[in-house]
Amino acid sequence: MRFKDRSDAARLLALALDKYKDSHPLVLAIPRGAVPMGQLIAAALEGELDVVLVRKIGAPFNPELAVGAVEEGGWTYVAPHAARVGADTTYFERERAEEMDVIRRRRALYTPHREPIEVKDRVVIVVDDGLATGASMKAALHAIRERHPKRLVCAVPVGAPDSLEAIRPLADELVCLYAPPGFRAVGAYYDAFPQVEDDEVRAALDAAPHGAPHGTHASEE
Protein backbone atom coordinates (compact mmCIF):
# COMPACT_ATOMS: atom_id res chain seq x y z
CA MET A 1 0.00 0.00 0.00
CA ARG A 2 1.24 3.48 -0.92
CA PHE A 3 -0.13 6.97 -0.41
CA LYS A 4 0.06 9.70 -3.04
CA ASP A 5 0.91 12.27 -0.38
CA ARG A 6 -0.10 13.32 3.13
CA SER A 7 -3.45 14.64 1.89
CA ASP A 8 -4.28 11.24 0.39
CA ALA A 9 -3.31 9.53 3.66
CA ALA A 10 -5.40 12.02 5.66
CA ARG A 11 -8.51 11.39 3.57
CA LEU A 12 -8.17 7.64 4.07
CA LEU A 13 -7.60 8.06 7.80
CA ALA A 14 -10.66 10.30 8.06
CA LEU A 15 -12.76 7.53 6.50
CA ALA A 16 -11.42 5.04 9.05
CA LEU A 17 -12.27 7.46 11.85
CA ASP A 18 -15.73 8.38 10.57
CA LYS A 19 -17.49 6.93 13.63
CA TYR A 20 -16.18 9.89 15.65
CA LYS A 21 -17.84 12.48 13.42
CA ASP A 22 -20.72 13.09 15.84
CA SER A 23 -18.49 13.45 18.91
CA HIS A 24 -16.83 16.77 17.96
CA PRO A 25 -13.35 15.24 18.39
CA LEU A 26 -10.18 17.13 19.09
CA VAL A 27 -7.51 16.19 16.55
CA LEU A 28 -4.00 16.69 17.91
CA ALA A 29 -1.31 16.57 15.25
CA ILE A 30 2.39 16.00 15.88
CA PRO A 31 4.33 18.78 14.09
CA ARG A 32 5.32 19.32 11.58
CA GLY A 33 4.33 16.75 8.96
CA ALA A 34 1.05 15.69 10.51
CA VAL A 35 -0.46 19.15 10.95
CA PRO A 36 -1.81 19.60 7.38
CA MET A 37 -3.15 16.05 7.71
CA GLY A 38 -4.79 16.94 11.00
CA GLN A 39 -6.48 19.92 9.38
CA LEU A 40 -8.14 17.68 6.77
CA ILE A 41 -9.12 15.05 9.33
CA ALA A 42 -10.57 17.62 11.75
CA ALA A 43 -12.61 19.16 8.94
CA ALA A 44 -13.91 15.77 7.78
CA LEU A 45 -14.91 14.79 11.33
CA GLU A 46 -16.33 18.24 12.16
CA GLY A 47 -13.89 18.55 15.03
CA GLU A 48 -11.12 20.87 16.18
CA LEU A 49 -7.41 20.94 15.46
CA ASP A 50 -4.45 21.65 17.70
CA VAL A 51 -0.89 20.42 18.05
CA VAL A 52 0.68 18.14 20.63
CA LEU A 53 4.28 19.23 20.98
CA VAL A 54 6.84 16.46 21.34
CA ARG A 55 10.42 16.20 20.16
CA LYS A 56 12.40 13.14 19.27
CA ILE A 57 15.78 12.66 20.93
CA GLY A 58 18.23 11.19 18.44
CA ALA A 59 21.15 8.90 19.14
CA PRO A 60 24.72 10.23 19.45
CA PHE A 61 26.25 10.51 15.96
CA ASN A 62 22.99 9.22 14.44
CA PRO A 63 20.21 11.76 15.04
CA GLU A 64 17.76 9.89 12.80
CA LEU A 65 17.75 6.96 15.24
CA ALA A 66 15.33 7.84 18.02
CA VAL A 67 16.49 6.91 21.51
CA GLY A 68 13.68 8.78 23.23
CA ALA A 69 11.35 11.76 23.12
CA VAL A 70 10.23 14.60 25.35
CA GLU A 71 6.78 16.19 25.56
CA GLU A 72 5.76 19.75 26.34
CA GLY A 73 5.30 19.12 30.07
CA GLY A 74 8.80 17.70 30.36
CA TRP A 75 8.03 13.97 30.61
CA THR A 76 10.73 12.01 28.79
CA TYR A 77 10.54 8.60 27.16
CA VAL A 78 13.82 6.65 27.08
CA ALA A 79 14.02 3.79 24.58
CA PRO A 80 15.33 0.40 25.78
CA HIS A 81 18.25 0.56 23.34
CA ALA A 82 19.38 4.05 24.39
CA ALA A 83 22.29 2.98 26.58
CA ARG A 84 23.55 0.54 23.96
CA VAL A 85 24.12 3.36 21.48
CA GLY A 86 25.81 5.69 23.94
CA ALA A 87 22.86 7.80 25.11
CA ASP A 88 23.72 8.01 28.80
CA THR A 89 22.08 10.21 31.45
CA THR A 90 24.32 13.20 30.75
CA TYR A 91 23.58 13.00 27.04
CA PHE A 92 19.83 12.73 27.65
CA GLU A 93 19.71 15.72 29.98
CA ARG A 94 21.58 17.88 27.49
CA GLU A 95 19.43 16.81 24.54
CA ARG A 96 16.24 17.08 26.58
CA ALA A 97 17.02 20.69 27.50
CA GLU A 98 17.70 21.58 23.87
CA GLU A 99 14.51 19.96 22.65
CA MET A 100 12.44 21.65 25.36
CA ASP A 101 13.74 24.97 24.04
CA VAL A 102 12.53 23.99 20.57
CA ILE A 103 9.11 23.06 21.98
CA ARG A 104 8.76 26.42 23.74
CA ARG A 105 9.68 28.28 20.56
CA ARG A 106 7.21 26.26 18.53
CA ARG A 107 4.37 26.85 20.98
CA ALA A 108 5.03 30.59 20.81
CA LEU A 109 5.14 30.43 17.01
CA TYR A 110 2.20 28.12 16.34
CA THR A 111 -0.40 29.34 18.85
CA PRO A 112 0.82 32.74 20.05
CA HIS A 113 -2.59 34.12 21.02
CA ARG A 114 -4.23 31.20 22.80
CA GLU A 115 -3.66 28.37 25.21
CA PRO A 116 -3.66 24.73 24.04
CA ILE A 117 -7.21 23.43 23.60
CA GLU A 118 -8.45 21.56 26.67
CA VAL A 119 -8.56 17.78 26.24
CA LYS A 120 -10.35 16.76 29.44
CA ASP A 121 -13.47 14.67 28.74
CA ARG A 122 -12.95 14.99 24.98
CA VAL A 123 -12.56 12.36 22.29
CA VAL A 124 -8.94 13.04 21.33
CA ILE A 125 -7.32 11.71 18.16
CA VAL A 126 -3.53 11.97 18.02
CA VAL A 127 -2.29 11.94 14.42
CA ASP A 128 1.13 11.48 12.87
CA ASP A 129 2.17 10.81 9.26
CA GLY A 130 3.74 7.48 10.21
CA LEU A 131 5.15 5.44 13.06
CA ALA A 132 8.75 4.23 12.90
CA THR A 133 10.22 3.79 16.39
CA GLY A 134 7.11 5.26 18.01
CA ALA A 135 9.13 7.41 20.43
CA SER A 136 7.34 10.66 19.64
CA MET A 137 3.91 9.04 19.73
CA LYS A 138 4.64 7.45 23.11
CA ALA A 139 5.49 10.84 24.57
CA ALA A 140 2.44 12.42 22.95
CA LEU A 141 0.01 9.78 24.24
CA HIS A 142 1.49 10.00 27.72
CA ALA A 143 1.05 13.78 27.71
CA ILE A 144 -2.58 13.57 26.64
CA ARG A 145 -3.51 10.70 28.96
CA GLU A 146 -2.31 12.78 31.92
CA ARG A 147 -4.96 15.38 31.00
CA HIS A 148 -7.86 12.89 31.22
CA PRO A 149 -9.48 12.64 27.79
CA LYS A 150 -12.76 10.78 27.48
CA ARG A 151 -11.26 8.57 24.76
CA LEU A 152 -7.73 8.56 23.38
CA VAL A 153 -7.17 7.40 19.80
CA CYS A 154 -3.85 7.02 17.98
CA ALA A 155 -4.18 7.33 14.20
CA VAL A 156 -1.43 6.85 11.61
CA PRO A 157 -1.44 5.85 7.94
CA VAL A 158 1.53 3.48 8.21
CA GLY A 159 3.64 2.01 10.98
CA ALA A 160 6.20 -0.60 11.91
CA PRO A 161 4.36 -3.63 13.34
CA ASP A 162 6.51 -3.91 16.47
CA SER A 163 6.20 -0.21 17.21
CA LEU A 164 2.44 -0.38 16.75
CA GLU A 165 2.20 -3.20 19.28
CA ALA A 166 4.23 -1.15 21.77
CA ILE A 167 1.87 1.80 21.25
CA ARG A 168 -1.38 -0.15 21.44
CA PRO A 169 -1.64 -0.28 25.29
CA LEU A 170 -1.16 3.50 25.52
CA ALA A 171 -4.36 4.40 23.64
CA ASP A 172 -7.98 3.31 23.84
CA GLU A 173 -7.89 2.62 20.12
CA LEU A 174 -5.15 2.32 17.52
CA VAL A 175 -6.00 3.03 13.88
CA CYS A 176 -3.32 2.20 11.32
CA LEU A 177 -4.07 1.69 7.64
CA TYR A 178 -0.94 -0.29 6.76
CA ALA A 179 1.60 -2.20 8.85
CA PRO A 180 4.10 -3.76 6.41
CA PRO A 181 6.22 -6.61 7.82
CA GLY A 182 9.42 -5.25 6.28
CA PHE A 183 8.86 -1.67 7.41
CA ARG A 184 11.29 0.93 6.08
CA ALA A 185 11.31 4.69 6.63
CA VAL A 186 7.90 6.41 6.81
CA GLY A 187 8.57 8.37 3.62
CA ALA A 188 9.06 5.15 1.65
CA TYR A 189 5.27 4.63 1.65
CA TYR A 190 4.47 8.02 0.08
CA ASP A 191 4.92 9.01 -3.56
CA ALA A 192 5.47 12.58 -2.38
CA PHE A 193 6.74 13.30 1.13
CA PRO A 194 8.07 16.88 1.21
CA GLN A 195 9.17 18.58 4.38
CA VAL A 196 6.45 20.66 6.02
CA GLU A 197 7.57 24.14 7.03
CA ASP A 198 6.52 26.23 10.02
CA ASP A 199 4.50 28.57 7.79
CA GLU A 200 2.39 25.62 6.62
CA VAL A 201 1.80 24.54 10.21
CA ARG A 202 0.64 28.03 11.18
CA ALA A 203 -1.60 28.28 8.12
CA ALA A 204 -3.24 24.93 8.90
CA LEU A 205 -3.86 25.88 12.53
CA ASP A 206 -5.19 29.31 11.58
CA ALA A 207 -7.57 27.84 9.00
CA ALA A 208 -8.94 25.12 11.26
CA PRO A 209 -12.00 25.78 13.44
CA HIS A 210 -11.47 26.23 17.18
CA GLY A 211 -14.19 25.96 19.78
CA ALA A 212 -17.25 23.78 20.12
CA PRO A 213 -20.22 24.11 17.79
CA HIS A 214 -22.84 26.70 18.73
CA GLY A 215 -24.90 25.62 21.72
CA THR A 216 -22.40 23.05 23.05
CA HIS A 217 -19.37 23.03 25.29
CA ALA A 218 -16.03 21.51 24.32
CA SER A 219 -16.02 19.25 27.38
CA GLU A 220 -19.43 17.75 26.67
CA GLU A 221 -20.26 14.94 24.31
PDB file of C-alpha atoms in Angstrom:
ATOM      1  CA  MET A   1       0.000   0.000   0.000  1.00  0.00           C
ATOM      2  CA  ARG A   2       1.235   3.479  -0.916  1.00  0.00           C
ATOM      3  CA  PHE A   3      -0.127   6.967  -0.407  1.00  0.00           C
ATOM      4  CA  LYS A   4       0.056   9.695  -3.035  1.00  0.00           C
ATOM      5  CA  ASP A   5       0.910  12.268  -0.380  1.00  0.00           C
ATOM      6  CA  ARG A   6      -0.099  13.318   3.125  1.00  0.00           C
ATOM      7  CA  SER A   7      -3.454  14.635   1.887  1.00  0.00           C
ATOM      8  CA  ASP A   8      -4.283  11.243   0.394  1.00  0.00           C
ATOM      9  CA  ALA A   9      -3.314   9.535   3.664  1.00  0.00           C
ATOM     10  CA  ALA A  10      -5.399  12.017   5.662  1.00  0.00           C
ATOM     11  CA  ARG A  11      -8.513  11.393   3.567  1.00  0.00           C
ATOM     12  CA  LEU A  12      -8.174   7.642   4.067  1.00  0.00           C
ATOM     13  CA  LEU A  13      -7.601   8.057   7.797  1.00  0.00           C
ATOM     14  CA  ALA A  14     -10.658  10.296   8.058  1.00  0.00           C
ATOM     15  CA  LEU A  15     -12.764   7.531   6.505  1.00  0.00           C
ATOM     16  CA  ALA A  16     -11.416   5.042   9.045  1.00  0.00           C
ATOM     17  CA  LEU A  17     -12.271   7.463  11.848  1.00  0.00           C
ATOM     18  CA  ASP A  18     -15.726   8.384  10.573  1.00  0.00           C
ATOM     19  CA  LYS A  19     -17.494   6.934  13.628  1.00  0.00           C
ATOM     20  CA  TYR A  20     -16.180   9.889  15.653  1.00  0.00           C
ATOM     21  CA  LYS A  21     -17.835  12.476  13.423  1.00  0.00           C
ATOM     22  CA  ASP A  22     -20.715  13.095  15.838  1.00  0.00           C
ATOM     23  CA  SER A  23     -18.494  13.453  18.909  1.00  0.00           C
ATOM     24  CA  HIS A  24     -16.826  16.771  17.961  1.00  0.00           C
ATOM     25  CA  PRO A  25     -13.352  15.235  18.388  1.00  0.00           C
ATOM     26  CA  LEU A  26     -10.182  17.127  19.090  1.00  0.00           C
ATOM     27  CA  VAL A  27      -7.515  16.190  16.548  1.00  0.00           C
ATOM     28  CA  LEU A  28      -4.005  16.694  17.909  1.00  0.00           C
ATOM     29  CA  ALA A  29      -1.311  16.570  15.246  1.00  0.00           C
ATOM     30  CA  ILE A  30       2.393  16.004  15.881  1.00  0.00           C
ATOM     31  CA  PRO A  31       4.334  18.780  14.088  1.00  0.00           C
ATOM     32  CA  ARG A  32       5.321  19.318  11.582  1.00  0.00           C
ATOM     33  CA  GLY A  33       4.334  16.747   8.961  1.00  0.00           C
ATOM     34  CA  ALA A  34       1.049  15.689  10.512  1.00  0.00           C
ATOM     35  CA  VAL A  35      -0.461  19.152  10.954  1.00  0.00           C
ATOM     36  CA  PRO A  36      -1.809  19.602   7.381  1.00  0.00           C
ATOM     37  CA  MET A  37      -3.146  16.048   7.706  1.00  0.00           C
ATOM     38  CA  GLY A  38      -4.786  16.935  10.996  1.00  0.00           C
ATOM     39  CA  GLN A  39      -6.476  19.922   9.377  1.00  0.00           C
ATOM     40  CA  LEU A  40      -8.136  17.676   6.772  1.00  0.00           C
ATOM     41  CA  ILE A  41      -9.124  15.054   9.335  1.00  0.00           C
ATOM     42  CA  ALA A  42     -10.570  17.621  11.755  1.00  0.00           C
ATOM     43  CA  ALA A  43     -12.613  19.157   8.940  1.00  0.00           C
ATOM     44  CA  ALA A  44     -13.914  15.766   7.782  1.00  0.00           C
ATOM     45  CA  LEU A  45     -14.909  14.793  11.334  1.00  0.00           C
ATOM     46  CA  GLU A  46     -16.334  18.241  12.163  1.00  0.00           C
ATOM     47  CA  GLY A  47     -13.892  18.554  15.031  1.00  0.00           C
ATOM     48  CA  GLU A  48     -11.115  20.866  16.183  1.00  0.00           C
ATOM     49  CA  LEU A  49      -7.407  20.939  15.456  1.00  0.00           C
ATOM     50  CA  ASP A  50      -4.454  21.645  17.704  1.00  0.00           C
ATOM     51  CA  VAL A  51      -0.888  20.419  18.049  1.00  0.00           C
ATOM     52  CA  VAL A  52       0.679  18.143  20.629  1.00  0.00           C
ATOM     53  CA  LEU A  53       4.279  19.225  20.985  1.00  0.00           C
ATOM     54  CA  VAL A  54       6.838  16.464  21.336  1.00  0.00           C
ATOM     55  CA  ARG A  55      10.424  16.205  20.159  1.00  0.00           C
ATOM     56  CA  LYS A  56      12.405  13.139  19.266  1.00  0.00           C
ATOM     57  CA  ILE A  57      15.784  12.662  20.931  1.00  0.00           C
ATOM     58  CA  GLY A  58      18.234  11.190  18.440  1.00  0.00           C
ATOM     59  CA  ALA A  59      21.152   8.901  19.137  1.00  0.00           C
ATOM     60  CA  PRO A  60      24.718  10.229  19.454  1.00  0.00           C
ATOM     61  CA  PHE A  61      26.248  10.507  15.961  1.00  0.00           C
ATOM     62  CA  ASN A  62      22.993   9.216  14.440  1.00  0.00           C
ATOM     63  CA  PRO A  63      20.209  11.761  15.041  1.00  0.00           C
ATOM     64  CA  GLU A  64      17.762   9.887  12.805  1.00  0.00           C
ATOM     65  CA  LEU A  65      17.753   6.958  15.236  1.00  0.00           C
ATOM     66  CA  ALA A  66      15.327   7.836  18.024  1.00  0.00           C
ATOM     67  CA  VAL A  67      16.489   6.911  21.508  1.00  0.00           C
ATOM     68  CA  GLY A  68      13.678   8.780  23.230  1.00  0.00           C
ATOM     69  CA  ALA A  69      11.350  11.755  23.123  1.00  0.00           C
ATOM     70  CA  VAL A  70      10.230  14.602  25.348  1.00  0.00           C
ATOM     71  CA  GLU A  71       6.784  16.194  25.555  1.00  0.00           C
ATOM     72  CA  GLU A  72       5.757  19.749  26.344  1.00  0.00           C
ATOM     73  CA  GLY A  73       5.302  19.122  30.071  1.00  0.00           C
ATOM     74  CA  GLY A  74       8.805  17.695  30.364  1.00  0.00           C
ATOM     75  CA  TRP A  75       8.028  13.967  30.609  1.00  0.00           C
ATOM     76  CA  THR A  76      10.735  12.015  28.788  1.00  0.00           C
ATOM     77  CA  TYR A  77      10.543   8.605  27.163  1.00  0.00           C
ATOM     78  CA  VAL A  78      13.824   6.655  27.084  1.00  0.00           C
ATOM     79  CA  ALA A  79      14.019   3.791  24.578  1.00  0.00           C
ATOM     80  CA  PRO A  80      15.326   0.402  25.782  1.00  0.00           C
ATOM     81  CA  HIS A  81      18.249   0.560  23.336  1.00  0.00           C
ATOM     82  CA  ALA A  82      19.380   4.052  24.395  1.00  0.00           C
ATOM     83  CA  ALA A  83      22.294   2.983  26.577  1.00  0.00           C
ATOM     84  CA  ARG A  84      23.549   0.537  23.956  1.00  0.00           C
ATOM     85  CA  VAL A  85      24.119   3.355  21.484  1.00  0.00           C
ATOM     86  CA  GLY A  86      25.811   5.692  23.938  1.00  0.00           C
ATOM     87  CA  ALA A  87      22.857   7.803  25.110  1.00  0.00           C
ATOM     88  CA  ASP A  88      23.723   8.007  28.804  1.00  0.00           C
ATOM     89  CA  THR A  89      22.080  10.208  31.455  1.00  0.00           C
ATOM     90  CA  THR A  90      24.318  13.204  30.751  1.00  0.00           C
ATOM     91  CA  TYR A  91      23.576  13.002  27.037  1.00  0.00           C
ATOM     92  CA  PHE A  92      19.835  12.726  27.652  1.00  0.00           C
ATOM     93  CA  GLU A  93      19.710  15.718  29.981  1.00  0.00           C
ATOM     94  CA  ARG A  94      21.580  17.882  27.487  1.00  0.00           C
ATOM     95  CA  GLU A  95      19.433  16.811  24.538  1.00  0.00           C
ATOM     96  CA  ARG A  96      16.244  17.079  26.577  1.00  0.00           C
ATOM     97  CA  ALA A  97      17.019  20.695  27.498  1.00  0.00           C
ATOM     98  CA  GLU A  98      17.705  21.581  23.866  1.00  0.00           C
ATOM     99  CA  GLU A  99      14.506  19.955  22.647  1.00  0.00           C
ATOM    100  CA  MET A 100      12.440  21.647  25.360  1.00  0.00           C
ATOM    101  CA  ASP A 101      13.739  24.973  24.044  1.00  0.00           C
ATOM    102  CA  VAL A 102      12.529  23.992  20.568  1.00  0.00           C
ATOM    103  CA  ILE A 103       9.112  23.060  21.983  1.00  0.00           C
ATOM    104  CA  ARG A 104       8.763  26.416  23.743  1.00  0.00           C
ATOM    105  CA  ARG A 105       9.678  28.278  20.557  1.00  0.00           C
ATOM    106  CA  ARG A 106       7.205  26.264  18.529  1.00  0.00           C
ATOM    107  CA  ARG A 107       4.365  26.853  20.978  1.00  0.00           C
ATOM    108  CA  ALA A 108       5.025  30.592  20.814  1.00  0.00           C
ATOM    109  CA  LEU A 109       5.142  30.427  17.013  1.00  0.00           C
ATOM    110  CA  TYR A 110       2.201  28.121  16.340  1.00  0.00           C
ATOM    111  CA  THR A 111      -0.404  29.344  18.855  1.00  0.00           C
ATOM    112  CA  PRO A 112       0.817  32.740  20.052  1.00  0.00           C
ATOM    113  CA  HIS A 113      -2.587  34.116  21.020  1.00  0.00           C
ATOM    114  CA  ARG A 114      -4.233  31.198  22.802  1.00  0.00           C
ATOM    115  CA  GLU A 115      -3.656  28.368  25.214  1.00  0.00           C
ATOM    116  CA  PRO A 116      -3.657  24.730  24.041  1.00  0.00           C
ATOM    117  CA  ILE A 117      -7.210  23.427  23.601  1.00  0.00           C
ATOM    118  CA  GLU A 118      -8.447  21.561  26.674  1.00  0.00           C
ATOM    119  CA  VAL A 119      -8.556  17.781  26.243  1.00  0.00           C
ATOM    120  CA  LYS A 120     -10.352  16.764  29.436  1.00  0.00           C
ATOM    121  CA  ASP A 121     -13.469  14.674  28.741  1.00  0.00           C
ATOM    122  CA  ARG A 122     -12.950  14.990  24.978  1.00  0.00           C
ATOM    123  CA  VAL A 123     -12.556  12.364  22.289  1.00  0.00           C
ATOM    124  CA  VAL A 124      -8.942  13.042  21.328  1.00  0.00           C
ATOM    125  CA  ILE A 125      -7.321  11.705  18.156  1.00  0.00           C
ATOM    126  CA  VAL A 126      -3.529  11.972  18.019  1.00  0.00           C
ATOM    127  CA  VAL A 127      -2.293  11.945  14.418  1.00  0.00           C
ATOM    128  CA  ASP A 128       1.132  11.481  12.868  1.00  0.00           C
ATOM    129  CA  ASP A 129       2.169  10.814   9.264  1.00  0.00           C
ATOM    130  CA  GLY A 130       3.743   7.475  10.209  1.00  0.00           C
ATOM    131  CA  LEU A 131       5.147   5.442  13.058  1.00  0.00           C
ATOM    132  CA  ALA A 132       8.749   4.231  12.901  1.00  0.00           C
ATOM    133  CA  THR A 133      10.223   3.786  16.393  1.00  0.00           C
ATOM    134  CA  GLY A 134       7.111   5.260  18.006  1.00  0.00           C
ATOM    135  CA  ALA A 135       9.134   7.408  20.425  1.00  0.00           C
ATOM    136  CA  SER A 136       7.342  10.664  19.644  1.00  0.00           C
ATOM    137  CA  MET A 137       3.911   9.042  19.726  1.00  0.00           C
ATOM    138  CA  LYS A 138       4.637   7.447  23.113  1.00  0.00           C
ATOM    139  CA  ALA A 139       5.492  10.844  24.572  1.00  0.00           C
ATOM    140  CA  ALA A 140       2.435  12.417  22.952  1.00  0.00           C
ATOM    141  CA  LEU A 141       0.014   9.783  24.235  1.00  0.00           C
ATOM    142  CA  HIS A 142       1.492   9.997  27.723  1.00  0.00           C
ATOM    143  CA  ALA A 143       1.054  13.782  27.712  1.00  0.00           C
ATOM    144  CA  ILE A 144      -2.584  13.572  26.642  1.00  0.00           C
ATOM    145  CA  ARG A 145      -3.505  10.697  28.961  1.00  0.00           C
ATOM    146  CA  GLU A 146      -2.313  12.782  31.919  1.00  0.00           C
ATOM    147  CA  ARG A 147      -4.956  15.377  30.998  1.00  0.00           C
ATOM    148  CA  HIS A 148      -7.860  12.890  31.221  1.00  0.00           C
ATOM    149  CA  PRO A 149      -9.480  12.645  27.789  1.00  0.00           C
ATOM    150  CA  LYS A 150     -12.758  10.776  27.476  1.00  0.00           C
ATOM    151  CA  ARG A 151     -11.265   8.567  24.762  1.00  0.00           C
ATOM    152  CA  LEU A 152      -7.734   8.559  23.377  1.00  0.00           C
ATOM    153  CA  VAL A 153      -7.171   7.402  19.798  1.00  0.00           C
ATOM    154  CA  CYS A 154      -3.851   7.020  17.980  1.00  0.00           C
ATOM    155  CA  ALA A 155      -4.179   7.328  14.196  1.00  0.00           C
ATOM    156  CA  VAL A 156      -1.428   6.847  11.609  1.00  0.00           C
ATOM    157  CA  PRO A 157      -1.441   5.849   7.936  1.00  0.00           C
ATOM    158  CA  VAL A 158       1.535   3.477   8.210  1.00  0.00           C
ATOM    159  CA  GLY A 159       3.637   2.012  10.976  1.00  0.00           C
ATOM    160  CA  ALA A 160       6.204  -0.603  11.913  1.00  0.00           C
ATOM    161  CA  PRO A 161       4.360  -3.629  13.340  1.00  0.00           C
ATOM    162  CA  ASP A 162       6.514  -3.912  16.466  1.00  0.00           C
ATOM    163  CA  SER A 163       6.198  -0.206  17.211  1.00  0.00           C
ATOM    164  CA  LEU A 164       2.437  -0.384  16.754  1.00  0.00           C
ATOM    165  CA  GLU A 165       2.200  -3.204  19.276  1.00  0.00           C
ATOM    166  CA  ALA A 166       4.227  -1.151  21.768  1.00  0.00           C
ATOM    167  CA  ILE A 167       1.874   1.803  21.247  1.00  0.00           C
ATOM    168  CA  ARG A 168      -1.379  -0.151  21.443  1.00  0.00           C
ATOM    169  CA  PRO A 169      -1.639  -0.278  25.289  1.00  0.00           C
ATOM    170  CA  LEU A 170      -1.163   3.500  25.524  1.00  0.00           C
ATOM    171  CA  ALA A 171      -4.361   4.397  23.639  1.00  0.00           C
ATOM    172  CA  ASP A 172      -7.983   3.312  23.840  1.00  0.00           C
ATOM    173  CA  GLU A 173      -7.891   2.620  20.120  1.00  0.00           C
ATOM    174  CA  LEU A 174      -5.153   2.324  17.517  1.00  0.00           C
ATOM    175  CA  VAL A 175      -6.005   3.034  13.878  1.00  0.00           C
ATOM    176  CA  CYS A 176      -3.318   2.196  11.319  1.00  0.00           C
ATOM    177  CA  LEU A 177      -4.066   1.685   7.645  1.00  0.00           C
ATOM    178  CA  TYR A 178      -0.941  -0.288   6.757  1.00  0.00           C
ATOM    179  CA  ALA A 179       1.597  -2.204   8.850  1.00  0.00           C
ATOM    180  CA  PRO A 180       4.097  -3.755   6.408  1.00  0.00           C
ATOM    181  CA  PRO A 181       6.216  -6.606   7.824  1.00  0.00           C
ATOM    182  CA  GLY A 182       9.422  -5.250   6.282  1.00  0.00           C
ATOM    183  CA  PHE A 183       8.864  -1.671   7.408  1.00  0.00           C
ATOM    184  CA  ARG A 184      11.288   0.927   6.082  1.00  0.00           C
ATOM    185  CA  ALA A 185      11.314   4.691   6.626  1.00  0.00           C
ATOM    186  CA  VAL A 186       7.904   6.408   6.809  1.00  0.00           C
ATOM    187  CA  GLY A 187       8.567   8.367   3.617  1.00  0.00           C
ATOM    188  CA  ALA A 188       9.058   5.153   1.650  1.00  0.00           C
ATOM    189  CA  TYR A 189       5.272   4.634   1.646  1.00  0.00           C
ATOM    190  CA  TYR A 190       4.468   8.016   0.077  1.00  0.00           C
ATOM    191  CA  ASP A 191       4.924   9.011  -3.556  1.00  0.00           C
ATOM    192  CA  ALA A 192       5.466  12.585  -2.383  1.00  0.00           C
ATOM    193  CA  PHE A 193       6.735  13.304   1.128  1.00  0.00           C
ATOM    194  CA  PRO A 194       8.070  16.877   1.207  1.00  0.00           C
ATOM    195  CA  GLN A 195       9.171  18.578   4.382  1.00  0.00           C
ATOM    196  CA  VAL A 196       6.445  20.657   6.020  1.00  0.00           C
ATOM    197  CA  GLU A 197       7.569  24.141   7.030  1.00  0.00           C
ATOM    198  CA  ASP A 198       6.522  26.229  10.021  1.00  0.00           C
ATOM    199  CA  ASP A 199       4.497  28.569   7.795  1.00  0.00           C
ATOM    200  CA  GLU A 200       2.391  25.620   6.617  1.00  0.00           C
ATOM    201  CA  VAL A 201       1.800  24.544  10.205  1.00  0.00           C
ATOM    202  CA  ARG A 202       0.637  28.028  11.179  1.00  0.00           C
ATOM    203  CA  ALA A 203      -1.597  28.276   8.123  1.00  0.00           C
ATOM    204  CA  ALA A 204      -3.237  24.930   8.901  1.00  0.00           C
ATOM    205  CA  LEU A 205      -3.856  25.884  12.528  1.00  0.00           C
ATOM    206  CA  ASP A 206      -5.191  29.312  11.583  1.00  0.00           C
ATOM    207  CA  ALA A 207      -7.569  27.843   8.999  1.00  0.00           C
ATOM    208  CA  ALA A 208      -8.938  25.117  11.257  1.00  0.00           C
ATOM    209  CA  PRO A 209     -12.001  25.776  13.439  1.00  0.00           C
ATOM    210  CA  HIS A 210     -11.471  26.226  17.176  1.00  0.00           C
ATOM    211  CA  GLY A 211     -14.186  25.961  19.777  1.00  0.00           C
ATOM    212  CA  ALA A 212     -17.247  23.778  20.121  1.00  0.00           C
ATOM    213  CA  PRO A 213     -20.225  24.109  17.789  1.00  0.00           C
ATOM    214  CA  HIS A 214     -22.836  26.701  18.728  1.00  0.00           C
ATOM    215  CA  GLY A 215     -24.897  25.615  21.716  1.00  0.00           C
ATOM    216  CA  THR A 216     -22.399  23.051  23.051  1.00  0.00           C
ATOM    217  CA  HIS A 217     -19.371  23.025  25.288  1.00  0.00           C
ATOM    218  CA  ALA A 218     -16.026  21.513  24.320  1.00  0.00           C
ATOM    219  CA  SER A 219     -16.016  19.253  27.379  1.00  0.00           C
ATOM    220  CA  GLU A 220     -19.428  17.753  26.670  1.00  0.00           C
ATOM    221  CA  GLU A 221     -20.258  14.945  24.310  1.00  0.00           C
TER     222      GLU A 221
END
